[in-house]
Short mmCIF file of C-alpha atoms in Angstrom, two decimals:
data_model
loop_
_atom_site.label_atom_id
_atom_site.label_comp_id
_atom_site.label_asym_id
_atom_site.label_seq_id
_atom_site.Cartn_x
_atom_site.Cartn_y
_atom_site.Cartn_z
CA MET A 1 43.90 189.31 -49.27
CA SER A 2 40.12 188.67 -49.42
CA VAL A 3 38.16 190.09 -46.63
CA ILE A 4 34.87 188.72 -47.74
CA GLU A 5 34.43 185.15 -49.51
CA VAL A 6 30.94 184.45 -50.91
CA GLU A 7 30.58 181.05 -52.41
CA ASN A 8 27.40 179.80 -54.02
CA LEU A 9 25.30 181.82 -51.73
CA LYS A 10 21.45 180.94 -51.84
CA TYR A 11 18.74 182.27 -49.64
CA ARG A 12 14.97 182.53 -49.47
CA TYR A 13 13.00 184.25 -46.66
CA PRO A 14 10.54 181.96 -44.55
CA ASP A 15 7.25 181.23 -46.10
CA THR A 16 8.36 182.21 -49.58
CA THR A 17 9.05 180.23 -52.56
CA THR A 18 11.57 182.37 -54.70
CA LEU A 19 15.20 182.77 -54.03
CA VAL A 20 16.16 186.12 -53.04
CA LEU A 21 19.79 185.31 -53.47
CA ASP A 22 20.41 182.82 -56.22
CA ASP A 23 23.92 181.34 -56.31
CA LEU A 24 26.12 184.40 -55.67
CA SER A 25 30.01 183.89 -55.75
CA PHE A 26 32.36 186.72 -55.30
CA SER A 27 35.20 188.00 -53.11
CA VAL A 28 36.04 191.45 -51.70
CA GLU A 29 39.74 192.55 -51.25
CA LYS A 30 40.89 194.47 -48.21
CA GLY A 31 40.64 198.18 -48.78
CA GLU A 32 38.35 197.67 -51.67
CA CYS A 33 35.09 199.73 -52.10
CA LEU A 34 32.44 197.49 -53.73
CA GLY A 35 29.27 199.06 -55.16
CA ILE A 36 26.12 197.03 -55.26
CA VAL A 37 23.45 198.05 -57.91
CA GLY A 38 20.16 196.66 -59.10
CA GLU A 39 16.51 197.56 -58.93
CA ASN A 40 14.36 197.47 -55.88
CA THR A 41 13.76 193.60 -55.83
CA ALA A 42 17.31 192.74 -56.97
CA GLY A 43 18.34 191.35 -53.44
CA LYS A 44 20.68 194.08 -52.39
CA SER A 45 19.60 194.74 -48.94
CA THR A 46 19.26 190.94 -48.26
CA LEU A 47 22.84 190.42 -49.65
CA CYS A 48 23.91 193.14 -46.98
CA TYR A 49 22.06 191.13 -44.27
CA ALA A 50 23.73 187.89 -45.42
CA LEU A 51 27.19 189.54 -45.23
CA ALA A 52 26.54 190.89 -41.70
CA GLY A 53 25.02 187.77 -40.45
CA LEU A 54 21.36 188.99 -39.99
CA VAL A 55 20.73 186.16 -42.65
CA PRO A 56 20.61 183.51 -41.42
CA HIS A 57 20.76 184.31 -37.61
CA PHE A 58 17.89 186.83 -37.50
CA TYR A 59 16.18 186.17 -40.62
CA LYS A 60 15.67 182.37 -40.80
CA GLY A 61 14.51 180.57 -44.05
CA ALA A 62 16.38 178.43 -46.33
CA TYR A 63 20.15 179.20 -46.59
CA GLY A 64 22.80 177.54 -48.86
CA GLY A 65 26.41 178.22 -49.61
CA LYS A 66 29.12 179.99 -47.54
CA VAL A 67 29.84 183.62 -46.44
CA THR A 68 33.28 184.09 -44.71
CA VAL A 69 34.09 187.37 -43.35
CA ASN A 70 37.66 188.08 -41.92
CA GLY A 71 38.13 184.37 -41.83
CA LEU A 72 34.95 183.72 -39.85
CA VAL A 73 32.23 181.52 -41.49
CA VAL A 74 29.14 183.76 -40.86
CA ARG A 75 26.71 180.84 -40.45
CA GLU A 76 28.84 179.34 -37.60
CA HIS A 77 29.23 182.37 -35.52
CA GLU A 78 26.75 184.53 -33.43
CA ILE A 79 25.93 188.00 -34.51
CA ALA A 80 27.69 189.34 -31.57
CA THR A 81 31.02 188.04 -32.98
CA ILE A 82 30.30 188.97 -36.51
CA VAL A 83 29.44 192.66 -35.75
CA GLU A 84 33.12 193.15 -34.56
CA ASN A 85 34.19 192.10 -38.10
CA ILE A 86 31.61 193.64 -40.28
CA GLY A 87 29.32 196.61 -39.28
CA LEU A 88 26.07 197.47 -41.23
CA VAL A 89 24.65 200.82 -41.39
CA PHE A 90 20.82 201.03 -42.32
CA GLU A 91 19.18 203.08 -44.95
CA ASN A 92 17.12 205.07 -42.20
CA PRO A 93 19.19 206.29 -39.29
CA PHE A 94 16.10 206.09 -37.10
CA SER A 95 16.19 202.38 -37.43
CA GLN A 96 19.85 202.37 -36.24
CA MET A 97 19.32 204.48 -33.00
CA THR A 98 18.70 202.19 -29.99
CA GLY A 99 16.38 204.46 -28.36
CA ALA A 100 17.89 203.21 -25.08
CA LYS A 101 20.33 206.09 -24.66
CA GLN A 102 19.70 209.84 -24.17
CA THR A 103 22.73 211.23 -25.52
CA VAL A 104 24.81 210.85 -28.82
CA TYR A 105 27.74 209.75 -26.70
CA GLY A 106 25.75 207.03 -24.88
CA GLU A 107 24.68 205.89 -28.32
CA VAL A 108 28.09 205.29 -29.50
CA ALA A 109 29.01 203.60 -26.21
CA PHE A 110 26.07 201.19 -26.55
CA GLY A 111 27.71 198.91 -28.86
CA LEU A 112 31.14 199.03 -27.17
CA GLU A 113 29.50 198.05 -23.83
CA ASN A 114 27.99 195.11 -25.43
CA MET A 115 31.37 194.22 -26.64
CA GLY A 116 32.54 194.39 -23.07
CA LEU A 117 35.33 196.71 -23.95
CA PRO A 118 37.24 198.24 -20.89
CA ARG A 119 35.95 201.62 -20.07
CA LYS A 120 39.30 203.37 -20.45
CA ASN A 121 39.56 202.32 -24.09
CA MET A 122 36.04 203.07 -24.66
CA HIS A 123 36.42 206.91 -24.03
CA THR A 124 39.14 207.04 -26.34
CA ARG A 125 37.49 205.32 -29.05
CA ILE A 126 34.03 207.18 -28.72
CA GLU A 127 35.93 210.34 -28.85
CA LYS A 128 37.99 209.32 -31.86
CA TYR A 129 34.91 208.25 -33.85
CA LEU A 130 32.67 211.26 -32.97
CA LYS A 131 35.53 213.57 -34.08
CA LEU A 132 36.03 211.67 -37.34
CA LEU A 133 32.49 211.91 -38.24
CA ASP A 134 32.30 215.51 -37.10
CA VAL A 135 29.51 215.00 -34.48
CA TYR A 136 31.69 215.64 -31.42
CA SER A 137 30.00 218.99 -30.89
CA VAL A 138 26.58 217.29 -30.48
CA LYS A 139 27.78 214.55 -28.07
CA ASP A 140 25.54 215.62 -25.31
CA LYS A 141 22.33 216.13 -27.41
CA ASN A 142 19.61 213.43 -27.66
CA PRO A 143 20.24 211.49 -30.98
CA PHE A 144 16.47 212.11 -31.92
CA ASP A 145 17.17 215.95 -31.80
CA LEU A 146 19.72 215.74 -34.61
CA SER A 147 19.22 216.60 -38.26
CA GLY A 148 19.09 213.57 -40.58
CA GLY A 149 22.67 214.05 -41.82
CA GLN A 150 23.91 214.26 -38.33
CA MET A 151 21.91 211.19 -37.16
CA GLN A 152 23.21 209.24 -40.05
CA ARG A 153 26.77 210.21 -39.17
CA VAL A 154 26.12 209.23 -35.45
CA ALA A 155 25.02 205.76 -36.87
CA ILE A 156 28.18 205.33 -38.83
CA ALA A 157 30.21 206.45 -35.79
CA SER A 158 28.53 203.97 -33.60
CA VAL A 159 29.32 201.13 -36.10
CA LEU A 160 32.78 202.40 -36.85
CA ALA A 161 33.56 202.61 -33.06
CA MET A 162 33.47 198.77 -32.91
CA GLU A 163 36.31 198.91 -35.45
CA PRO A 164 35.10 196.34 -37.81
CA GLU A 165 37.23 195.29 -40.75
CA VAL A 166 34.30 195.95 -43.12
CA LEU A 167 31.68 198.56 -43.21
CA ILE A 168 28.28 198.09 -45.11
CA LEU A 169 26.33 201.21 -46.11
CA ASP A 170 22.92 200.09 -47.48
CA GLU A 171 21.54 203.45 -49.06
CA PRO A 172 23.04 205.59 -46.32
CA THR A 173 21.72 208.80 -47.76
CA SER A 174 18.44 208.09 -49.23
CA GLN A 175 16.43 209.66 -46.30
CA LEU A 176 18.75 212.72 -46.26
CA ASP A 177 18.50 216.25 -47.74
CA PRO A 178 21.29 217.14 -50.12
CA GLN A 179 23.61 218.72 -47.59
CA GLY A 180 23.16 215.65 -45.19
CA SER A 181 23.91 213.35 -48.06
CA LYS A 182 27.06 215.42 -49.08
CA ASP A 183 28.35 215.26 -45.43
CA VAL A 184 27.85 211.46 -45.38
CA PHE A 185 29.73 211.05 -48.82
CA LYS A 186 32.60 213.25 -47.49
CA VAL A 187 32.97 210.59 -44.78
CA ILE A 188 32.78 207.78 -47.17
CA GLU A 189 35.52 209.49 -49.32
CA GLN A 190 37.72 209.76 -45.98
CA LEU A 191 37.08 206.23 -45.20
CA THR A 192 37.96 204.76 -48.72
CA GLY A 193 41.16 207.03 -48.56
CA LYS A 194 42.13 205.20 -45.36
CA GLY A 195 41.84 201.93 -46.84
CA MET A 196 38.62 200.75 -45.14
CA THR A 197 36.73 197.97 -46.84
CA ILE A 198 33.43 199.30 -47.81
CA ILE A 199 30.26 197.78 -49.43
CA LEU A 200 27.97 200.44 -50.79
CA VAL A 201 24.50 199.97 -51.88
CA GLU A 202 23.31 203.17 -53.70
CA HIS A 203 20.51 204.50 -56.08
CA LYS A 204 22.56 207.42 -57.24
CA MET A 205 24.96 205.89 -59.87
CA GLU A 206 27.10 208.90 -59.79
CA GLN A 207 28.06 208.16 -56.39
CA ILE A 208 28.83 204.56 -57.16
CA ALA A 209 31.02 205.65 -60.12
CA GLN A 210 32.83 208.00 -57.85
CA TYR A 211 33.74 205.81 -55.03
CA ALA A 212 33.38 202.03 -55.99
CA ASP A 213 36.48 200.02 -57.28
CA ARG A 214 34.16 197.38 -58.51
CA VAL A 215 30.49 197.08 -59.09
CA LEU A 216 28.21 193.97 -58.38
CA LEU A 217 25.21 194.07 -60.65
CA LEU A 218 22.42 192.09 -59.27
CA HIS A 219 18.93 191.19 -60.80
CA GLU A 220 16.29 189.12 -59.32
CA GLY A 221 18.79 187.80 -56.84
CA LYS A 222 21.23 186.71 -59.44
CA GLN A 223 24.78 187.98 -60.09
CA ILE A 224 24.70 189.45 -63.54
CA ASP A 225 28.21 190.98 -63.54
CA LEU A 226 30.96 192.07 -61.34
CA ASP A 227 33.50 194.48 -62.78
CA THR A 228 34.79 198.02 -62.95
CA PRO A 229 32.32 200.97 -62.98
CA GLU A 230 33.38 201.76 -66.61
CA LYS A 231 32.60 198.25 -67.64
CA ILE A 232 29.36 197.84 -65.82
CA PHE A 233 28.03 201.30 -66.74
CA SER A 234 29.19 200.78 -70.50
CA ARG A 235 26.85 197.78 -70.65
CA LEU A 236 24.18 198.46 -73.39
CA ASP A 237 21.66 196.19 -71.54
CA LEU A 238 21.96 197.78 -68.19
CA LYS A 239 18.45 199.35 -68.36
CA GLU A 240 17.06 195.93 -68.76
CA PHE A 241 18.10 195.27 -65.16
CA GLY A 242 16.41 198.45 -63.87
CA VAL A 243 19.56 200.48 -63.58
CA ARG A 244 20.60 203.60 -65.58
CA PRO A 245 24.21 204.61 -65.92
CA PRO A 246 25.45 207.93 -64.54
CA VAL A 247 24.11 210.99 -66.54
CA VAL A 248 27.74 211.52 -67.74
CA THR A 249 28.01 208.11 -69.13
CA SER A 250 24.64 208.24 -70.91
CA ILE A 251 25.73 211.52 -72.44
CA ALA A 252 29.01 210.03 -73.42
CA GLN A 253 27.26 207.10 -75.07
CA ALA A 254 25.02 209.43 -77.11
CA LEU A 255 28.10 211.32 -78.36
CA THR A 256 30.31 208.25 -78.65
CA ILE A 257 33.05 209.78 -76.39
CA ARG A 258 35.02 206.87 -75.13
CA TYR A 259 38.42 205.57 -73.98
CA PRO A 260 40.27 204.86 -77.42
CA ASP A 261 41.83 201.59 -76.20
CA THR A 262 39.12 199.91 -74.31
CA GLN A 263 36.08 201.46 -76.25
CA LEU A 264 34.35 201.82 -72.61
CA TYR A 265 32.63 205.11 -71.63
CA PRO A 266 33.73 207.42 -68.93
CA VAL A 267 31.72 207.38 -65.64
CA THR A 268 32.79 210.73 -64.13
CA ILE A 269 32.75 214.38 -65.23
CA GLN A 270 36.54 214.49 -64.88
CA GLU A 271 37.19 211.68 -67.30
CA PHE A 272 34.36 212.78 -69.75
CA LYS A 273 36.08 216.23 -69.99
CA ARG A 274 39.58 214.83 -70.50
CA LEU A 275 38.32 212.43 -73.19
CA GLU A 276 36.31 215.12 -74.91
CA GLU A 277 39.30 217.40 -75.03
CA MET A 278 41.40 214.54 -76.65
CA LYS A 279 38.87 214.11 -79.40
CA MET B 1 -8.99 224.70 -59.24
CA ASN B 2 -6.85 227.25 -61.17
CA ARG B 3 -4.96 228.87 -58.41
CA PHE B 4 -3.91 228.34 -54.91
CA LYS B 5 -2.64 231.43 -53.16
CA LEU B 6 -0.92 232.15 -49.90
CA LYS B 7 -0.59 235.64 -48.77
CA ASP B 8 1.35 237.05 -46.04
CA ILE B 9 1.52 233.71 -44.00
CA ALA B 10 3.08 233.53 -40.61
CA PHE B 11 3.56 230.47 -38.68
CA SER B 12 5.64 228.94 -35.75
CA TYR B 13 5.72 225.95 -33.81
CA SER B 14 6.89 227.61 -30.74
CA PRO B 15 6.90 231.37 -29.68
CA ASP B 16 10.69 231.88 -30.03
CA VAL B 17 11.26 230.33 -33.42
CA SER B 18 9.25 231.28 -36.36
CA ILE B 19 8.92 229.30 -39.55
CA PHE B 20 7.35 231.76 -41.82
CA GLU B 21 7.05 235.60 -41.50
CA GLY B 22 5.06 237.06 -44.34
CA LEU B 23 5.31 234.35 -46.93
CA ASP B 24 3.71 234.79 -50.33
CA LEU B 25 3.24 232.11 -52.98
CA THR B 26 0.90 231.37 -55.62
CA PHE B 27 0.44 227.92 -57.36
CA ASP B 28 -1.25 227.63 -60.77
CA SER B 29 -1.41 225.19 -63.69
CA GLN B 30 2.39 224.97 -63.86
CA THR B 31 3.83 221.82 -62.14
CA THR B 32 6.00 223.15 -59.33
CA ALA B 33 8.84 221.62 -57.39
CA ILE B 34 9.71 223.07 -54.02
CA VAL B 35 13.56 222.46 -52.90
CA GLY B 36 15.31 223.25 -49.90
CA GLN B 37 17.19 221.46 -47.13
CA ASN B 38 15.62 219.94 -44.10
CA GLY B 39 14.22 222.46 -41.83
CA ALA B 40 13.61 225.01 -44.67
CA GLY B 41 9.69 224.79 -44.02
CA LYS B 42 8.67 222.76 -47.03
CA THR B 43 6.60 220.13 -45.01
CA THR B 44 5.15 222.80 -42.70
CA LEU B 45 4.04 224.91 -45.91
CA VAL B 46 2.17 221.94 -47.52
CA LYS B 47 0.51 221.12 -44.10
CA ILE B 48 -0.59 224.68 -43.95
CA MET B 49 -2.13 224.36 -47.44
CA LYS B 50 -3.86 221.23 -46.37
CA GLY B 51 -5.44 222.86 -43.43
CA LEU B 52 -3.53 220.49 -40.99
CA LEU B 53 -1.75 223.62 -39.55
CA LYS B 54 -3.22 226.96 -38.99
CA PRO B 55 -1.14 230.14 -39.74
CA SER B 56 -1.33 232.80 -37.13
CA LYS B 57 -1.41 235.44 -39.82
CA GLY B 58 -2.16 235.68 -43.46
CA THR B 59 -4.80 234.32 -45.98
CA LEU B 60 -5.21 231.15 -48.07
CA SER B 61 -7.41 231.32 -51.20
CA ILE B 62 -8.47 228.97 -53.97
CA ASP B 63 -9.35 230.80 -57.20
CA GLY B 64 -9.75 233.97 -55.20
CA GLU B 65 -12.08 232.67 -52.58
CA SER B 66 -10.74 232.37 -49.00
CA ILE B 67 -10.51 229.01 -47.50
CA ALA B 68 -10.13 230.29 -43.88
CA ASP B 69 -13.27 228.94 -42.76
CA GLN B 70 -12.88 225.43 -44.33
CA THR B 71 -11.99 222.49 -42.21
CA ALA B 72 -9.17 220.04 -42.89
CA ALA B 73 -12.00 217.48 -43.74
CA GLN B 74 -13.64 219.92 -46.24
CA LEU B 75 -10.12 220.74 -47.79
CA ALA B 76 -9.56 216.97 -48.18
CA LYS B 77 -11.93 217.00 -50.99
CA ARG B 78 -9.98 219.56 -52.96
CA VAL B 79 -6.22 219.16 -51.87
CA GLY B 80 -4.63 215.59 -51.66
CA LEU B 81 -1.27 215.18 -49.91
CA VAL B 82 0.89 212.16 -50.33
CA PHE B 83 3.09 211.87 -47.15
CA GLN B 84 6.64 211.25 -47.41
CA ASN B 85 6.56 208.35 -45.00
CA PRO B 86 3.74 206.03 -46.15
CA ASN B 87 3.40 204.41 -42.77
CA ASP B 88 2.03 207.76 -41.66
CA GLN B 89 -1.13 207.36 -43.86
CA ILE B 90 -1.59 203.51 -43.93
CA PHE B 91 -4.25 202.21 -41.64
CA LYS B 92 -5.98 199.06 -43.43
CA THR B 93 -4.99 195.55 -43.59
CA ASN B 94 -5.60 195.07 -47.27
CA VAL B 95 -4.55 197.18 -50.21
CA LEU B 96 -7.87 197.73 -51.84
CA GLU B 97 -9.48 198.79 -48.46
CA GLU B 98 -6.46 201.06 -47.81
CA VAL B 99 -6.93 202.90 -51.16
CA MET B 100 -10.76 203.15 -50.64
CA PHE B 101 -10.30 204.54 -47.25
CA GLY B 102 -9.75 208.13 -48.33
CA PRO B 103 -12.48 208.22 -51.03
CA LEU B 104 -15.10 206.75 -48.49
CA ASN B 105 -14.15 209.35 -46.05
CA ILE B 106 -14.65 212.27 -48.42
CA GLY B 107 -18.08 210.96 -49.30
CA PHE B 108 -17.72 208.61 -52.20
CA SER B 109 -20.08 205.61 -52.39
CA ARG B 110 -18.64 202.16 -51.97
CA PHE B 111 -18.98 201.54 -55.56
CA GLU B 112 -17.28 204.82 -56.65
CA ALA B 113 -14.62 204.23 -54.09
CA GLU B 114 -13.73 200.82 -55.28
CA LYS B 115 -13.84 201.97 -59.04
CA GLY B 116 -11.51 204.94 -58.17
CA ALA B 117 -9.28 202.68 -56.16
CA ARG B 118 -8.86 200.15 -58.80
CA GLU B 119 -8.12 202.64 -61.28
CA ALA B 120 -5.47 204.31 -59.08
CA LEU B 121 -3.91 201.04 -58.37
CA LYS B 122 -3.50 200.28 -61.98
CA LYS B 123 -1.89 203.68 -62.50
CA VAL B 124 0.76 202.85 -60.05
CA GLY B 125 1.18 199.41 -61.33
CA LEU B 126 -0.01 197.49 -58.21
CA GLU B 127 -3.33 196.20 -59.46
CA SER B 128 -2.24 192.65 -58.80
CA LYS B 129 -1.73 193.33 -55.10
CA VAL B 130 -5.42 194.34 -54.12
CA SER B 131 -5.61 191.66 -51.52
CA ASP B 132 -2.14 191.88 -49.95
CA ASN B 133 -1.67 193.48 -46.57
CA PRO B 134 0.23 196.86 -47.15
CA TYR B 135 2.81 196.06 -44.57
CA ASP B 136 3.82 192.88 -46.62
CA LEU B 137 4.88 195.10 -49.40
CA SER B 138 8.26 196.80 -49.63
CA LEU B 139 8.72 200.41 -48.60
CA SER B 140 8.75 201.54 -52.18
CA GLU B 141 5.65 199.74 -52.91
CA ARG B 142 4.12 201.15 -49.75
CA LYS B 143 4.84 204.65 -51.05
CA LEU B 144 3.01 203.74 -54.42
CA ILE B 145 0.11 202.55 -52.24
CA ALA B 146 -0.07 205.80 -50.45
CA LEU B 147 0.12 207.56 -53.78
CA ALA B 148 -2.74 205.65 -55.11
CA SER B 149 -4.84 206.41 -52.02
CA ILE B 150 -4.61 210.11 -52.98
CA LEU B 151 -5.18 209.44 -56.69
CA ALA B 152 -8.48 207.56 -55.96
CA MET B 153 -9.67 210.61 -54.13
CA ASP B 154 -9.59 212.43 -57.56
CA THR B 155 -8.73 215.85 -55.82
CA GLU B 156 -8.19 219.16 -57.82
CA MET B 157 -4.67 219.58 -56.40
CA VAL B 158 -2.17 216.78 -55.64
CA ILE B 159 0.76 217.59 -53.25
CA PHE B 160 3.78 215.12 -53.09
CA ASP B 161 6.28 215.12 -50.27
CA GLU B 162 9.44 213.49 -51.49
CA PRO B 163 7.86 210.79 -53.72
CA THR B 164 11.16 209.59 -55.12
CA THR B 165 12.88 208.65 -51.86
CA GLY B 166 13.86 204.97 -52.06
CA GLN B 167 12.49 204.55 -55.54
CA ASP B 168 14.60 202.90 -58.31
CA PHE B 169 14.94 204.10 -61.74
CA ALA B 170 11.64 202.27 -62.70
CA GLY B 171 9.87 203.70 -59.82
CA LYS B 172 10.90 207.31 -60.59
CA GLU B 173 9.78 206.84 -64.22
CA LYS B 174 6.41 205.65 -62.93
CA ILE B 175 6.12 208.81 -60.70
CA LYS B 176 7.11 210.92 -63.61
CA ALA B 177 4.35 209.49 -65.81
CA ILE B 178 1.53 209.83 -63.18
CA ILE B 179 2.57 213.45 -62.62
CA ASN B 180 2.41 214.27 -66.20
CA GLU B 181 -0.91 212.46 -66.64
CA LEU B 182 -2.25 214.41 -63.59
CA LYS B 183 -1.13 217.64 -65.24
CA ALA B 184 -2.89 216.69 -68.48
CA GLU B 185 -6.16 216.07 -66.51
CA GLY B 186 -5.88 219.70 -65.38
CA LYS B 187 -4.87 219.16 -61.72
CA LEU B 188 -2.54 221.43 -59.83
CA ILE B 189 0.80 219.63 -58.95
CA LEU B 190 3.05 220.65 -56.16
CA CYS B 191 6.05 218.54 -55.10
CA ILE B 192 8.59 218.71 -52.35
CA LEU B 193 11.91 217.27 -53.65
CA HIS B 194 15.40 216.59 -52.50
CA ASP B 195 16.31 215.16 -55.87
CA MET B 196 17.29 217.98 -58.02
CA ASP B 197 17.74 215.67 -61.12
CA PHE B 198 13.97 214.74 -60.84
CA ALA B 199 12.90 218.40 -60.37
CA ALA B 200 14.85 219.43 -63.39
CA ASP B 201 13.42 216.69 -65.45
CA VAL B 202 9.92 216.71 -64.53
CA PHE B 203 8.79 220.20 -63.24
CA GLU B 204 7.99 223.56 -65.07
CA ARG B 205 8.75 225.72 -62.13
CA THR B 206 11.00 225.50 -59.23
CA VAL B 207 10.81 227.31 -55.92
CA VAL B 208 13.78 227.40 -53.59
CA LEU B 209 13.01 227.63 -49.87
CA ASN B 210 15.50 228.47 -47.39
CA GLN B 211 14.71 229.07 -43.69
CA GLY B 212 11.19 229.88 -44.27
CA GLU B 213 11.84 232.27 -47.17
CA VAL B 214 11.55 231.97 -50.95
CA ILE B 215 14.94 232.86 -52.23
CA LEU B 216 14.44 231.94 -55.74
CA ASP B 217 11.19 231.06 -57.74
CA GLY B 218 10.92 230.75 -61.51
CA GLN B 219 10.92 228.39 -64.52
CA THR B 220 13.04 225.39 -63.61
CA ARG B 221 15.23 226.21 -66.40
CA ASP B 222 16.18 229.59 -65.09
CA VAL B 223 16.47 228.46 -61.42
CA PHE B 224 19.05 225.64 -61.63
CA PRO B 225 21.87 227.60 -63.43
CA GLU B 226 21.83 229.94 -60.30
CA LYS B 227 24.67 228.08 -58.62
CA ASN B 228 25.33 230.60 -55.90
CA VAL B 229 21.81 230.88 -54.72
CA LEU B 230 21.44 227.06 -54.57
CA GLU B 231 24.56 226.84 -52.62
CA LYS B 232 23.21 229.34 -50.14
CA ALA B 233 20.25 226.89 -49.55
CA TYR B 234 22.87 223.96 -49.44
CA LEU B 235 21.54 222.59 -52.57
CA GLU B 236 23.33 221.10 -55.59
CA GLN B 237 22.82 221.52 -59.11
CA PRO B 238 21.38 218.65 -61.29
CA TYR B 239 24.03 216.51 -62.74
CA VAL B 240 23.28 217.72 -66.41
CA THR B 241 23.71 221.35 -65.31
CA GLN B 242 26.94 220.49 -63.43
CA ILE B 243 28.27 218.60 -66.55
CA ALA B 244 27.50 221.45 -68.85
CA GLN B 245 29.27 223.94 -66.54
CA ALA B 246 32.32 221.62 -66.11
CA LEU B 247 32.66 221.57 -69.91
CA GLY B 248 32.61 225.42 -69.84
CA TYR B 249 29.16 226.02 -71.10
CA ASN B 250 27.22 228.50 -69.09
CA ASP B 251 23.84 228.13 -71.05
CA SER B 252 21.03 226.59 -69.11
CA PHE B 253 20.85 222.85 -69.68
CA ILE B 254 18.49 220.98 -67.39
CA HIS B 255 17.68 217.93 -69.85
CA GLU B 256 20.11 215.31 -70.98
CA SER B 257 18.78 215.46 -74.43
CA GLU B 258 19.37 219.22 -74.66
CA LEU B 259 23.08 218.88 -73.88
CA VAL B 260 23.63 215.98 -76.15
CA ALA B 261 21.88 217.90 -79.11
CA PHE B 262 24.15 221.08 -78.26
CA LEU B 263 27.31 219.01 -78.19
CA ASN B 264 26.40 217.16 -81.26
CA ASN B 265 25.93 220.47 -83.08
CA LYS B 266 29.25 221.83 -82.03
CA LYS B 267 31.00 218.86 -83.58
#
């Protein structure tokens, strides 16, 4: 079953002349992890905004086509309704913190209060997600006193607490140090294991290769390709779109280590090793 | 400038938590990456070098001469720091003015400042944006503007704080080329990084900082095979090194091309 349906989506920001999203059509299945890759001007973040309803409700501009999330046509519903179905975690956790709350607990409660969830259910949910993201021990701290990794996990907890069907992570670790980044990806691994539908924008192709079931390659707002990580990263013209494959794939290409049946290159170290031993 | 030396440096933000206690480090013509998790003291270190923070103990010297008496303004002519967050250093409403701001501040004439600014913008590939408002640009472009502002000051030493954050493949290649060019011009280069692949790819020397202490310092090639020490500092090895080790080779591989050549020879 498709949770997200995008049909001929076109968009440009107000007072601009170029389409940032130029005729995108794809669907995402329930439980799937979709990676989005492309260079900085490819339209990745704008696509995330369009899935989460910020485009066209917050960012106006010219909009065409149709985005459906969990059966709701995004354009026809308010953001308040959409966030219960699809949650967006920003690149910089600082942007996600409301600043209105003095504690991590209050921060996670904020979205639920806005949803009008009964208090009794609220406590159970907050505790559940603080524990899941391993930030329960800092629940009484001020969100701004946390490390970057902790803050990003609180941001994810506050989005997950609303129990959306889909989670969008727009470069969730680019502001974090290696340990903070590792902690966040541990959570992503757990969530994909639990069958959560995830949209992941990421510059580290190794992470995309590890977690994504399929990869959407964007370039100047256009949908270049949508396929398995092996197919996308085996494309010889990938660099023309400002994307380099994972290091392991690039080494496999130089050594022509590939799957004998499909002639594609491996995208993870484990697969590389297996194919190298077979050779 | 040939050498920047820190000797026996102590520093703390509050009386009960000290960041450095007797830190010794010397930077010379080798391009150097400083790696370590958040809170390791990396940004504090470069703020001390820039004269923005005063150590409670120890000496700083350039080519053997103490810089204790120099103000941050005087040091600004010799040491340039590109902040991690470009919004911390962007003041003006047009890109050219923004990049000229630093040079004008350290005494360049308007003519020299504009010439320097235009050259610097060309280096970062944003020469077509001279009349734009910096805040109309994307974050990755603003980072390049912040970098151009420092290049335009033509300082003898350039310090980068996390230059690759938010940059895509092309952006990283651009920064790599600029670093190599600055090195060729004889400038001292120091860079704080969370990106181990970039550190391994670009820098000659790597210093691992953990809780205010240098726990590893050497040629990049010798540093990254030290998995246990890196783990202590909550760092990972570059992907190339990880791949080589997963394949059972303990030799030190930090460049993709080396590993490819090695595996090709083995065939």
